[in-house]
Short mmCIF file of C-alpha atoms and ligand atoms in Angstrom, two decimals:
data_model
loop_
_atom_site.label_atom_id
_atom_site.label_comp_id
_atom_site.label_asym_id
_atom_site.label_seq_id
_atom_site.Cartn_x
_atom_site.Cartn_y
_atom_site.Cartn_z
CA UNK A 810 94.15 165.25 128.70
CA UNK A 811 97.04 165.12 126.25
CA UNK A 812 97.11 167.49 123.30
CA UNK A 813 96.46 166.46 119.69
CA UNK A 814 98.47 168.44 117.12
CA UNK A 815 97.51 168.05 113.46
CA UNK A 816 99.79 169.66 110.82
CA UNK A 817 98.25 172.84 109.50
CA UNK A 818 100.32 173.67 106.43
CA UNK A 819 99.52 173.68 102.69
CA UNK A 820 102.49 171.41 101.93
CA UNK A 821 101.07 168.68 104.19
CA UNK A 822 98.01 168.26 101.93
CA UNK A 823 100.20 167.86 98.87
CA UNK A 824 102.27 165.12 100.48
CA UNK A 825 99.17 163.39 101.90
CA UNK A 826 97.41 163.45 98.50
CA UNK A 827 100.31 161.50 96.98
CA UNK A 828 100.45 159.07 99.92
CA UNK A 829 96.72 158.32 99.77
CA UNK A 830 96.76 157.73 96.00
CA UNK A 831 96.79 153.96 95.42
CA UNK A 832 98.79 154.48 92.20
CA UNK A 833 101.78 155.95 94.06
CA UNK A 834 104.93 153.82 93.68
CA UNK A 835 106.72 152.62 96.83
CA UNK A 836 109.79 154.81 96.25
CA UNK A 837 107.62 157.94 95.90
CA UNK A 838 105.54 156.81 98.88
CA UNK A 839 108.69 156.57 101.04
CA UNK A 840 109.78 160.02 99.87
CA UNK A 841 106.46 161.60 100.89
CA UNK A 842 106.57 159.84 104.28
CA UNK A 843 110.00 161.42 104.74
CA UNK A 844 108.80 164.94 103.80
CA UNK A 845 105.87 164.75 106.25
CA UNK A 846 108.20 163.23 108.83
CA UNK A 847 110.49 166.27 108.66
CA UNK A 848 107.52 168.61 109.22
CA UNK A 849 106.33 166.52 112.17
CA UNK A 850 109.76 166.31 113.81
CA UNK A 851 110.09 170.08 113.78
CA UNK A 852 106.70 170.46 115.49
CA UNK A 853 107.07 167.64 117.98
CA UNK A 854 110.57 168.66 119.12
CA UNK A 855 109.65 172.29 119.87
CA UNK A 856 109.72 171.84 123.63
CA UNK A 857 113.04 169.97 123.94
CA UNK A 858 115.20 171.42 126.70
CA UNK A 859 118.29 173.28 125.55
CA UNK A 860 121.55 174.45 127.09
CA UNK A 861 124.09 177.08 126.04
CA UNK A 862 127.13 175.82 124.17
CA UNK A 863 130.21 178.03 123.75
CA UNK A 864 131.32 178.41 120.12
CA UNK A 865 134.25 180.17 118.49
CA UNK A 866 133.18 181.60 115.12
CA UNK A 867 135.78 182.96 112.67
CA UNK A 868 134.89 186.40 114.13
CA UNK A 869 134.46 186.04 117.89
CA UNK A 870 133.27 183.86 120.78
CA UNK A 871 129.54 183.31 121.08
CA UNK A 872 127.11 180.73 122.37
CA UNK A 873 124.17 178.84 120.91
CA UNK A 874 121.39 176.84 122.57
CA UNK A 875 121.66 173.13 121.74
CA UNK A 876 119.55 170.13 122.78
CA UNK A 877 120.25 169.16 126.38
CA UNK A 878 118.14 165.98 126.57
CA UNK A 879 118.95 162.48 125.37
CA UNK A 880 116.47 161.45 122.68
CA UNK A 881 115.14 158.00 121.80
CA UNK A 882 113.29 157.36 118.55
CA UNK A 883 110.97 154.39 118.96
CA UNK A 884 109.74 152.99 115.64
CA UNK A 885 106.97 150.40 115.90
CA UNK A 886 108.05 147.68 113.43
CA UNK A 887 107.59 147.49 110.59
CA UNK A 888 105.90 150.61 109.27
CA UNK A 889 107.45 152.90 111.89
CA UNK A 890 110.82 152.38 110.18
CA UNK A 891 109.60 154.70 107.42
CA UNK A 892 109.76 157.63 109.85
CA UNK A 893 113.21 156.91 111.32
CA UNK A 894 115.20 158.79 108.65
CA UNK A 895 113.46 162.15 109.05
CA UNK A 896 114.13 161.99 112.79
CA UNK A 897 117.77 161.00 112.34
CA UNK A 898 118.22 163.67 109.66
CA UNK A 899 117.31 166.38 112.18
CA UNK A 900 118.40 164.75 115.46
CA UNK A 901 121.37 162.58 114.39
CA UNK A 902 122.53 161.83 117.94
CA UNK A 903 119.28 160.07 118.87
CA UNK A 904 119.15 156.41 119.83
CA UNK A 905 116.85 154.21 117.71
CA UNK A 906 114.95 151.81 119.98
CA UNK A 907 112.86 149.44 117.85
CA UNK A 908 109.77 147.71 119.24
CA UNK A 909 108.17 144.89 117.24
CA UNK A 910 104.36 144.65 117.15
CA UNK A 911 101.84 143.20 114.76
CA UNK A 912 98.06 143.32 114.89
CA UNK A 913 96.19 140.04 115.14
CA UNK A 914 94.10 140.15 111.96
CA UNK A 915 90.95 138.83 113.65
CA UNK A 916 90.99 140.48 117.06
CA UNK A 917 92.95 143.62 115.93
CA UNK A 918 94.85 143.34 119.22
CA UNK A 919 98.59 144.14 119.10
CA UNK A 920 101.09 141.35 119.77
CA UNK A 921 104.64 142.26 120.87
CA UNK A 922 107.37 140.20 119.21
CA UNK A 923 110.50 142.31 119.88
CA UNK A 924 111.42 144.41 122.93
CA UNK A 925 115.03 144.85 124.11
CA UNK A 926 114.52 148.13 125.97
CA UNK A 927 115.93 146.75 129.23
CA UNK A 928 119.33 146.28 127.53
CA UNK A 929 119.75 149.99 126.71
CA UNK A 930 120.57 153.16 128.67
CA UNK A 931 117.43 155.10 129.56
CA UNK A 932 116.64 158.24 127.50
CA UNK A 933 115.15 161.54 128.67
CA UNK A 934 112.63 161.85 125.83
CA UNK A 935 111.09 159.18 123.59
CA UNK A 936 109.27 159.75 120.30
CA UNK A 937 107.07 156.76 119.41
CA UNK A 938 106.75 156.70 115.62
CA UNK A 939 104.27 154.81 113.48
CA UNK A 940 102.51 156.08 110.35
CA UNK A 941 99.10 154.75 111.45
CA UNK A 942 97.14 155.20 114.70
CA UNK A 943 94.13 152.98 113.96
CA UNK A 944 92.57 151.39 117.07
CA UNK A 945 95.50 152.85 119.03
CA UNK A 946 96.35 149.43 120.48
CA UNK A 947 99.94 149.23 119.16
CA UNK A 948 100.78 152.76 120.30
CA UNK A 949 99.20 152.23 123.72
CA UNK A 950 101.22 149.12 124.56
CA UNK A 951 104.39 150.72 123.17
CA UNK A 952 103.97 153.65 125.56
CA UNK A 953 103.15 151.17 128.36
CA UNK A 954 106.52 149.50 127.68
CA UNK A 955 108.39 152.83 127.64
CA UNK A 956 106.83 153.94 130.93
CA UNK A 957 107.64 150.56 132.51
CA UNK A 958 111.25 151.06 131.33
CA UNK A 959 111.26 154.46 133.06
CA UNK A 960 110.94 157.13 130.34
CA UNK A 961 109.35 160.30 131.75
CA UNK A 962 108.72 162.38 128.60
CA UNK A 963 107.02 160.61 125.66
CA UNK A 964 105.29 161.76 122.48
CA UNK A 965 103.52 159.87 119.70
CA UNK A 966 104.27 160.97 116.13
CA UNK A 967 102.32 159.51 113.21
CA UNK A 968 100.93 160.36 109.80
CA UNK A 969 97.23 159.45 109.97
CA UNK A 970 95.03 158.76 112.97
CA UNK A 971 91.44 157.56 113.31
CA UNK A 972 89.30 159.44 115.84
CA UNK A 973 88.67 156.11 117.64
CA UNK A 974 92.40 155.47 118.03
CA UNK A 975 93.25 159.01 119.08
CA UNK A 976 90.54 158.86 121.78
CA UNK A 977 91.65 155.45 123.07
CA UNK A 978 95.28 156.57 123.12
CA UNK A 979 94.56 159.83 124.95
CA UNK A 980 92.43 157.99 127.52
CA UNK A 981 95.16 155.41 128.11
CA UNK A 982 98.00 157.98 128.17
CA UNK A 983 96.62 161.42 129.04
CA UNK A 984 100.19 162.68 129.59
CA UNK A 985 101.45 161.83 126.05
CA UNK A 986 100.86 164.36 123.25
CA UNK A 987 99.96 163.14 119.75
CA UNK A 988 101.35 164.70 116.54
CA UNK A 989 99.70 163.74 113.24
CA UNK A 990 99.67 164.94 109.64
CA UNK A 991 95.92 164.20 109.42
CA UNK A 992 93.01 162.91 111.46
CA UNK A 993 90.71 160.83 109.24
CA UNK A 994 87.05 159.91 109.39
CA UNK A 995 86.63 156.47 110.94
CA UNK A 996 87.77 152.84 111.13
CA UNK A 997 86.13 150.19 108.96
CA UNK A 998 85.10 146.73 110.21
CA UNK A 999 88.67 145.45 109.66
CA UNK A 1000 90.03 148.35 111.78
CA UNK A 1001 91.55 150.06 108.73
CA UNK A 1002 91.53 153.85 108.61
CA UNK A 1003 89.03 155.44 106.16
CA UNK A 1004 89.94 157.16 103.86
CA UNK A 1005 93.50 156.35 105.05
CA UNK A 1006 96.18 155.06 102.73
CA UNK A 1007 95.82 151.29 103.05
CA UNK A 1008 98.45 149.16 104.76
CA UNK A 1009 101.35 151.48 105.53
CA UNK A 1010 103.90 148.67 106.00
CA UNK A 1011 102.99 147.07 102.67
CA UNK A 1012 103.17 150.39 100.84
CA UNK A 1013 106.54 151.37 102.36
CA UNK A 1014 108.14 147.96 101.86
CA UNK A 1015 106.45 147.02 98.55
CA UNK A 1016 104.99 143.78 99.93
C1 PRP B 2022 100.03 148.71 111.48
C2 PRP B 2022 100.59 150.09 111.77
C3 PRP B 2022 100.52 150.15 113.27
C4 PRP B 2022 99.27 149.40 113.57
C5 PRP B 2022 98.20 150.38 113.85
O1 PRP B 2022 100.96 147.73 111.70
O2 PRP B 2022 101.87 150.29 111.27
O3 PRP B 2022 101.64 149.56 113.92
O4 PRP B 2022 98.94 148.63 112.40
O5 PRP B 2022 97.06 149.75 114.24
P1 PRP B 2022 96.42 149.88 115.70
O6 PRP B 2022 96.44 151.34 116.03
O7 PRP B 2022 95.04 149.33 115.50
O8 PRP B 2022 97.24 149.06 116.65
P2 PRP B 2022 100.74 146.20 111.29
O9 PRP B 2022 100.19 145.41 112.42
O10 PRP B 2022 99.98 146.14 110.00
O11 PRP B 2022 102.22 145.67 111.11
P3 PRP B 2022 103.34 146.07 110.04
O12 PRP B 2022 103.82 147.45 110.38
O13 PRP B 2022 104.37 145.03 110.27
O14 PRP B 2022 102.74 146.01 108.65
N1 URA B 2023 97.42 149.72 109.80
C1 URA B 2023 97.62 150.24 108.57
O1 URA B 2023 98.72 150.08 108.00
N2 URA B 2023 96.62 150.91 107.99
C2 URA B 2023 95.43 151.11 108.58
O2 URA B 2023 94.55 151.76 108.00
C3 URA B 2023 95.23 150.55 109.86
C4 URA B 2023 96.26 149.87 110.45
#
């Protein structure tokens, strides 16, 4: 079974409290997503392979371990875009490979509307990013697409997950670890996360 990592840090609660608050303005909301994103990237990238790189300092020759794997950041449109910047801030050489999905409002099933993976060079590691893991459907079919494309090492990174979605995702992809800032209580009848933060895409993009 894949591992579930949930941030365990006092700062995470502060950022989440602001995100969950319905009075938070979109620009502050985006800022808090970015702060949590930075914390998650650091955790989720811990096991990247490294290689020694020779460096000449002003004092002498030395070497430092640098990332040896090619990295793809895979935001699930739209809300996943909110987590792209924190990844690019810390791993600026990554490729950004967008996948477009929306949930059918009645069935809650994900529908793919954009996938150009076959046009790009394969990456060694892919980080699927989406603030919300609700039923898990969008994340599951995104990882399906990445595996079909040929990616061998994949992780899911999100802000809030529902236990139902985490379970479904881990059953579908037992080889893909999940990194979250929080695991919430349950899904409501509309498949929204409770307590959650509402519609992540609407709150990021002020729609
Ligand atoms: C939201 C969210 C995830 C998905 C999660 O996207 O950003 O992609 O729902 O739900 P699931 O785990 O049940 O699949 P939404 O469909 O609202 O699209 P948007 O990002 O364009 O707002
Ligand atoms: N998508 C969201 O944006 N929020 C939820 O709570 C569930 C799905």
